[in-house]
Amino acid sequence: MAFLIAIQFPLNAQEKKPKVALVLSGGGAKGIAHIPVLQKLDSLGIVPDLVVGTSMGSVVGGLYSMGYSGNDIAEMITELDWNQLLGGSVTLALVGNEEKSEFNNYLIGLNWKNKKPSISTGILNDQNLRELLALLTYPVYSIHDFDKLPIPYRAIATDIVSGNEVVIKEGSLLTAMRASMSIPSIFKPVDYKETLLVDGGILNNFPTDVAKQLGADIIIGSDVGGGLKTKEELNNIATILFQTSMLVSSIKNPENRKLCDVLVDHTPNLTYSTGDFNRSAGIYEEGKIATNEQTDPLSELAFKLRNYEQRQVKVPEVPEQFVLDTIVYKSISKGNLELVKSRVDLEENKAYAPDDVVNGVNRLMGTNLFNQIVVIPKVKDSVLGLEINGVENSKHQLKLALHYDTYRDLGAIINYTGRNVVGEASRTLFTLDVSEQPKLRVQHQKIFGKEHKWWWRTELLWLKLKQKVYFDGFGVDGMKYKSLAFDFQFNRNLIVNKSYIGLGLASNTVNLEPQISLATEDSSILENYKFKDIGLDFHFNYNSFDEVFYSKRGTFVHASIEQSLVHKVDLNFSDESENLNGNTNGFTKANVVYERRIPLNGLFSIIVGAQGAFTFQQDLTGDDISFSDFGYGAKYFIGGNVTRPMRDTFVFAGLDEDELTATQFLAFNLGVQYHPFKKVYIQPHGSLASVGFDEFSNYVDHAFSPKGNWDEAQETSAVLSVGSTFSYNSLLGPINLDVSYVNGLDRFRVFLGIGFQFGKSN
């Protein structure tokens, strides 16, 4: 009865209805516990006259103020992929073809401005979160006065410039919600009028005082924050820093709680932290506990409010499409502007759905030109325009990565990326692998054409490696391997972020110098081997994988056919009479790599793949040297577990990198990717290959009935691999431990790879 006594209702039902405010606190992921409160209010028929929220409470409260029901919001929030939502970047499937090879392949990226490096002001990029909120708030895009929402609304933020609390009452609902949850150092601050806004929880995490100032007669408060932690709870640096940042807000929390007529205190029941968004289902269930404890007072309030006319709340109806009157581009450099316009693919005076705008923004993010794209609707007299604001990455970027594997040892990758340094819509790369086995790539590409579907790329690649020679399955560093490759491609996008076709001119010179004595039958010692290959190729590439590493879904296809134009070999022996210098017989190479990942559910994906690589030799004529015998530098290299193999190199678990050299190769792969825990993956796999070492005509006769021993590299052979890869997607990059068995070795091979690898550009 204390509740009924505390609230004085008018005796005359015709008198003005008391103003009921719903106040939702901040608390990160714990704010999901607010949702059962909304559902309880809906079930009792209590419709607030005002919603006030901070941080996550502003997001949940903003959606509720639009007219979404508690059940609607529960379905939205508890089914989200929070990893992707808070991951910040677009998926690999949305990245432009020209940029896929450089996407998410470095540990850290630094913008180089004013002659010094700088990093982002936020750990998490909110691009995906903005896009989701943009779609959800589309029905109220034309409402800028928050008192005109189905339920009046206020979001609480902090002006980090002046240190003042800001009560946002107008503008874009999306912007208000996003500003209120800008946790310093986690999310970027939000520009708002003349201020820079961060999380409202810094000054007022449970803003019941704001509701009271706005005339609330009855306050229903849902608190997941809980105020100051005890001395015993302040037992780690993260907790201490969090309490320090929230000190002002936490001190006023007890007084703000006293302003509640009905307080739903979730803090005793919540066992999850502010960052446990992936535990949203558990937080939602825990939110029901405190909510149900307040069923009686809420039911009594509903009983008393039955005599008053309640607000009729529903999400405003808007057309599925809208006509854009104007499109304004801001903060986009001249060198990028035309590319931006073609990729966003929006035109004035045409009708679009909200998804069209989001897809256009995703294509812009897929150019790797931007850290963020902010789209602001501009409504005036029912005419809609868009303002597209780009937060460009620096013209000059420095990127770093570390790597280690059991074959190539430890290394540090240093990358310089320059945008529009040489021409508009261009990119220049210098990438150096500083290690005992160094590598260098210099690359330049340019996108051109009216619709920016055409692009060319030129690349120089230098490698200095230790090539192993294998005896009975054991490798020794038998060769100094040097390679200098030049590649020029002229490509056209078929689907801007999935597929392209192109022509290429490629040159590769391979030098081998033995470190151990390699003798011929007459005891001559090989001193040097050199092979120069120049070829013209046609290629096709399709990639719809959703992630660079550990993709759950998508298809990858790369196919090419190459005609060799120059194929010169030079062998020098200790006995100069054995030297060979001349051209091998000509050849055509054709290869294809296919992989399909099919998700069964959130934990399992089936992996199906095939690889084929074939060499079609012309007949030996005149002084030709046999390609089968001496064309090592242009053959196929099979083996290894690297995620980005070099040109003409094919992954085959259980074999060391480049352990097997062949002219013909056909393999089928089957595996399962199991994702039992966050960042942990287990991939049991099996592969069966048929390998040939001579002409295609000889190979095809025995491809499906191989009888040779592959380690002897003479007759067509079968290679079988079974094993499993255990992976962890760490901050340093992917960590892969593979244990595999290959026929002919009579033992298991173990491979360990850590970090981001230096690999091919396709």
Coordinates of N, CA and C in Angstrom, one line a residue, residues 44 118 217 227 336 421 431 492 721 724:
L44 N 0.7 -4.9 -19.2 CA -0.2 -4.2 -18.3 C -0.9 -3.0 -18.9
S118 N 49.3 8.7 -36.3 CA 48.2 8.9 -35.3 C 47.3 7.6 -35.4
D217 N 5.4 13.1 -13.1 CA 4.7 12.8 -11.9 C 5.0 11.5 -11.3
G227 N 25.6 2.1 -9.5 CA 26.4 3.0 -8.7 C 27.8 2.5 -8.3
N336 N 39.1 11.1 -54.6 CA 38.2 10.0 -54.3 C 36.8 10.3 -54.7
V421 N 48.4 9.1 -54.6 CA 49.7 9.7 -54.7 C 50.2 9.9 -56.1
T431 N 55.5 -3.1 -49.5 CA 55.4 -4.1 -48.4 C 56.7 -4.8 -48.2
R492 N 38.4 -6.1 -65.3 CA 37.1 -5.4 -65.3 C 36.2 -6.1 -64.3
S721 N 45.9 -36.9 -47.4 CA 46.1 -36.2 -46.2 C 44.9 -36.2 -45.3
S724 N 43.7 -32.3 -38.6 CA 42.8 -31.3 -38.0 C 43.7 -30.0 -37.7

